CSV table of C-alpha atoms in Angstrom, one decimal:
chain,number,residue,atom,x,y,z
A,1,GLU,CA,107.8,76.9,89.8
A,2,VAL,CA,109.3,75.9,87.4
A,3,LEU,CA,112.4,77.7,84.8
A,4,VAL,CA,114.3,75.2,82.9
A,5,GLU,CA,117.5,76.9,80.4
A,6,SER,CA,118.1,75.2,77.5
A,7,GLY,CA,120.3,76.2,73.7
A,8,GLY,CA,124.1,76.6,75.4
A,9,GLY,CA,126.7,74.1,74.5
A,10,ALA,CA,130.6,74.3,72.6
A,11,VAL,CA,130.1,77.7,70.5
A,12,GLN,CA,133.4,78.9,68.9
A,13,PRO,CA,134.9,82.6,69.1
A,14,GLY,CA,133.1,85.1,67.3
A,15,ARG,CA,129.9,83.3,66.8
A,16,SER,CA,126.2,83.6,67.8
A,17,LEU,CA,124.0,81.4,70.5
A,18,ARG,CA,121.1,81.7,72.1
A,19,LEU,CA,119.8,81.0,75.2
A,20,SER,CA,116.0,79.6,76.0
A,21,CYS,CA,114.8,80.2,80.0
A,22,THR,CA,111.3,77.7,79.2
A,23,THR,CA,108.9,78.5,82.5
A,24,SER,CA,105.8,76.7,83.8
A,25,GLY,CA,103.5,76.6,87.0
A,26,PHE,CA,102.8,80.2,87.1
A,27,VAL,CA,101.1,83.4,84.7
A,28,PHE,CA,104.7,83.7,83.2
A,29,ASP,CA,103.4,87.3,81.8
A,30,ASP,CA,103.2,88.8,85.6
A,31,TYR,CA,106.6,88.3,85.7
A,32,ALA,CA,110.2,90.5,84.8
A,33,VAL,CA,112.9,87.4,84.2
A,34,SER,CA,116.6,88.2,84.9
A,35,TRP,CA,119.9,86.3,83.3
A,36,PHE,CA,123.0,85.5,85.5
A,37,ARG,CA,126.1,83.4,85.0
A,38,GLN,CA,129.0,82.2,86.8
A,39,ALA,CA,132.7,81.6,85.3
A,40,PRO,CA,133.7,78.8,86.4
A,41,GLY,CA,135.0,78.8,90.2
A,42,LYS,CA,133.4,82.0,90.0
A,43,GLY,CA,130.9,84.6,91.4
A,44,LEU,CA,127.4,84.9,90.8
A,45,GLU,CA,126.5,88.0,87.6
A,46,TRP,CA,123.8,89.6,86.9
A,47,LEU,CA,124.0,89.9,83.0
A,48,GLY,CA,120.0,91.7,82.2
A,49,SER,CA,116.3,91.6,82.8
A,50,ILE,CA,113.2,92.1,81.1
A,51,ARG,CA,110.3,94.2,82.9
A,52,SER,CA,107.0,92.3,82.2
A,53,PRO,CA,104.5,93.3,79.4
A,54,THR,CA,102.5,94.9,81.9
A,55,TYR,CA,106.3,97.7,82.6
A,56,GLY,CA,106.3,97.4,78.1
A,57,ALA,CA,108.7,94.5,78.6
A,58,THR,CA,111.4,96.9,78.6
A,59,THR,CA,115.4,95.6,79.2
A,60,GLN,CA,118.5,96.6,80.8
A,61,TYR,CA,121.1,95.4,80.7
A,62,ALA,CA,124.9,94.9,83.0
A,63,ALA,CA,127.3,97.0,81.2
A,64,SER,CA,129.7,94.1,80.9
A,65,VAL,CA,127.2,92.8,78.5
A,66,LYS,CA,125.4,95.4,77.3
A,67,GLY,CA,124.9,96.3,73.3
A,68,ARG,CA,126.1,92.3,72.6
A,69,PHE,CA,123.5,90.4,73.7
A,70,THR,CA,120.0,90.9,74.5
A,71,ILE,CA,117.0,89.8,76.5
A,72,SER,CA,113.6,89.1,74.6
A,73,ARG,CA,110.4,86.6,76.0
A,74,ASP,CA,108.0,86.1,74.3
A,75,ASP,CA,104.4,85.5,76.5
A,76,SER,CA,102.7,83.2,74.6
A,77,LYS,CA,104.8,80.7,74.7
A,78,GLY,CA,105.8,81.1,78.9
A,79,ILE,CA,110.1,81.6,77.7
A,80,GLY,CA,112.5,84.2,78.2
A,81,TYR,CA,115.6,84.5,75.8
A,82,LEU,CA,118.7,85.7,76.2
A,83,GLN,CA,120.3,86.3,72.2
A,84,MET,CA,125.0,86.4,72.4
A,85,ASN,CA,126.9,87.8,69.4
A,86,SER,CA,130.9,87.5,69.0
A,87,LEU,CA,131.4,85.5,72.1
A,88,LYS,CA,134.5,85.6,74.3
A,89,THR,CA,136.3,82.9,75.4
A,90,GLU,CA,136.0,84.5,78.9
A,91,ASP,CA,131.4,84.0,78.3
A,92,THR,CA,132.5,81.1,78.6
A,93,ALA,CA,130.3,79.7,82.5
A,94,VAL,CA,126.4,78.8,83.6
A,95,TYR,CA,124.1,80.6,82.4
A,96,TYR,CA,120.7,80.6,84.4
A,97,CYS,CA,118.0,82.6,84.2
A,98,SER,CA,115.7,83.8,87.4
A,99,ARG,CA,111.4,84.9,87.8
A,100,ASP,CA,111.2,88.4,89.2
A,101,ILE,CA,108.6,90.6,90.0
A,102,ASP,CA,108.6,94.3,88.9
A,103,TYR,CA,108.8,97.4,91.0
A,104,SER,CA,109.0,94.6,94.1
A,105,THR,CA,111.4,94.6,96.8
A,106,TYR,CA,111.6,90.4,96.3
A,107,PRO,CA,115.1,89.3,94.7
A,108,SER,CA,115.2,87.1,92.2
A,109,ASN,CA,113.6,83.7,92.3
A,110,PRO,CA,113.1,80.9,92.2
A,111,TRP,CA,115.9,79.9,89.2
A,112,GLY,CA,116.4,77.2,86.8
A,113,GLN,CA,119.3,74.2,87.8
A,114,GLY,CA,121.3,76.7,84.5
A,115,THR,CA,123.1,75.6,81.1
A,116,LEU,CA,126.7,75.7,80.0
A,117,VAL,CA,127.9,77.5,77.2
A,118,THR,CA,131.4,77.2,76.4
A,119,VAL,CA,133.3,79.7,74.8
A,120,SER,CA,136.4,77.8,72.6
A,121,SER,CA,138.9,77.5,69.4
B,1,ASP,CA,127.3,102.0,90.8
B,2,ILE,CA,126.5,100.4,94.1
B,3,LYS,CA,129.4,97.3,95.4
B,4,LEU,CA,129.3,95.2,97.7
B,5,THR,CA,131.5,93.0,100.0
B,6,GLN,CA,131.3,90.3,102.2
B,7,SER,CA,133.9,88.7,105.1
B,8,PRO,CA,135.0,86.7,105.4
B,9,SER,CA,136.2,85.2,102.4
B,10,THR,CA,136.0,81.6,103.5
B,11,LEU,CA,135.5,80.0,106.8
B,12,SER,CA,135.8,77.1,108.5
B,13,ALA,CA,133.2,75.8,111.2
B,14,SER,CA,131.5,72.7,112.4
B,15,ILE,CA,128.6,71.3,112.9
B,16,GLY,CA,126.7,72.4,115.5
B,17,ASP,CA,128.7,76.7,115.6
B,18,ARG,CA,127.1,79.4,115.4
B,19,VAL,CA,128.1,80.8,111.5
B,20,THR,CA,128.2,85.0,111.3
B,21,ILE,CA,128.5,86.5,107.9
B,22,THR,CA,128.5,89.8,106.3
B,23,CYS,CA,127.6,92.2,103.7
B,24,ARG,CA,128.6,95.4,103.1
B,25,ALA,CA,127.8,98.6,100.6
B,26,SER,CA,129.4,100.8,99.0
B,27,GLN,CA,126.2,103.2,99.5
B,28,SER,CA,123.1,102.9,101.4
B,29,ILE,CA,121.1,100.8,100.2
B,30,GLY,CA,118.0,100.8,103.5
B,31,THR,CA,117.2,96.6,103.9
B,32,THR,CA,116.9,95.4,99.9
B,33,LEU,CA,119.0,93.1,100.8
B,34,ALA,CA,118.8,89.2,99.8
B,35,TRP,CA,121.3,86.4,100.8
B,36,TYR,CA,121.6,83.1,99.4
B,37,HIS,CA,123.1,80.3,99.4
B,38,GLN,CA,125.0,77.8,96.6
B,39,LYS,CA,126.0,73.8,96.0
B,40,PRO,CA,128.5,73.3,94.0
B,41,GLY,CA,126.8,71.9,90.4
B,42,LYS,CA,123.3,73.2,91.5
B,43,ALA,CA,121.6,77.1,91.6
B,44,PRO,CA,121.4,80.0,94.0
B,45,ASN,CA,118.5,79.3,96.4
B,46,LEU,CA,116.6,82.2,98.1
B,47,LEU,CA,117.3,82.8,102.4
B,48,ILE,CA,116.9,85.6,102.8
B,49,TYR,CA,114.9,88.7,101.2
B,50,GLU,CA,114.7,92.4,102.9
B,51,ALA,CA,117.5,91.7,105.6
B,52,SER,CA,115.7,89.4,107.6
B,53,THR,CA,112.8,88.6,105.9
B,54,LEU,CA,113.0,84.4,106.1
B,55,GLU,CA,112.3,83.3,102.4
B,56,THR,CA,109.4,80.4,102.4
B,57,ARG,CA,110.6,77.0,103.8
B,58,VAL,CA,114.5,77.5,105.2
B,59,PRO,CA,115.3,76.3,108.8
B,60,SER,CA,114.5,78.9,111.0
B,61,ARG,CA,118.7,78.5,112.2
B,62,PHE,CA,119.4,81.1,109.7
B,63,SER,CA,118.5,84.7,110.3
B,64,GLY,CA,119.4,88.2,108.6
B,65,SER,CA,119.9,90.7,109.8
B,66,GLY,CA,121.1,94.6,109.7
B,67,SER,CA,120.0,97.5,107.3
B,68,GLY,CA,121.8,100.6,105.3
B,69,THR,CA,125.3,99.2,104.7
B,70,HIS,CA,125.1,97.5,107.2
B,71,PHE,CA,124.4,92.9,106.8
B,72,THR,CA,124.5,90.1,108.9
B,73,LEU,CA,123.5,86.9,107.8
B,74,THR,CA,123.8,84.2,110.5
B,75,ILE,CA,122.9,80.2,110.6
B,76,THR,CA,122.6,80.0,114.9
B,77,SER,CA,124.0,75.7,114.9
B,78,LEU,CA,125.6,74.5,111.4
B,79,GLN,CA,123.8,71.6,109.6
B,80,PRO,CA,125.8,69.1,107.4
B,81,ASP,CA,124.2,70.5,104.6
B,82,ASP,CA,125.1,74.2,105.2
B,83,PHE,CA,128.6,74.0,103.3
B,84,ALA,CA,128.0,75.7,100.8
B,85,THR,CA,129.3,79.3,99.1
B,86,PHE,CA,126.7,82.2,100.5
B,87,TYR,CA,126.6,85.4,98.6
B,88,CYS,CA,124.6,88.7,99.4
B,89,GLN,CA,123.0,90.3,96.8
B,90,HIS,CA,121.4,93.9,96.5
B,91,HIS,CA,118.6,94.7,93.0
B,92,ASP,CA,118.1,98.5,92.4
B,93,ASP,CA,115.2,99.6,89.6
B,94,HIS,CA,117.9,101.6,88.2
B,95,SER,CA,121.2,100.1,88.2
B,96,GLY,CA,119.6,96.4,88.2
B,97,ILE,CA,121.0,93.1,89.9
B,98,THR,CA,124.6,93.3,92.1
B,99,PHE,CA,126.3,90.7,94.4
B,100,GLY,CA,128.6,89.9,96.7
B,101,PRO,CA,131.3,88.1,96.2
B,102,GLY,CA,130.5,85.4,98.2
B,103,THR,CA,131.8,83.5,100.9
B,104,ARG,CA,132.1,80.1,101.8
B,105,VAL,CA,131.3,78.0,104.2
B,106,GLU,CA,134.3,74.7,104.4
B,107,THR,CA,134.4,72.0,107.0
B,108,LYS,CA,137.0,72.6,109.8
């Protein structure tokens, strides 16, 4: 059960970036996917989640990114996505994805290793 | 929205010490609380879920307790790999996922 984030890098303020969360070792469409970030020296912040196809692949977002970030999934490829638009310097962080179980008390687990996004002019 | 607080924010301890970290919720959350630890440059690692259930392959020196608004994580005998930051986490099907601010365990 492995998740690997990719797509991070340096980007200018105002630009967009799409992160991928490539999974293996489990049946991807049985699970939800969540995205988190951690700014340098700071704590963990949940960004949003997408439910499994069984629950309509509905999405839920943190207020801090709603309307700017979009989560999606490609179940045929086992990949989750985080589309980030209108990036700001304060979006600089390591971004993580995780596997989640819909409507369960079991928390996010496992997590990917993270990908660094640096927003700077 | 539910807020989680942790105390202390930093804890100085030695190998072999018994360590306790507290997490408080702004309102009752039953036992839907997890604990993670995170080493610098690494992803968070799940230790405990449902307040007291030890995740598979997590050493038995870790234990969790509590319900409602008050939770604790205890390490009975601190080991070198335990010097890290510990986070409590709550997830809710309606409001999402919330983390405490973290407790850093450092060498005394």
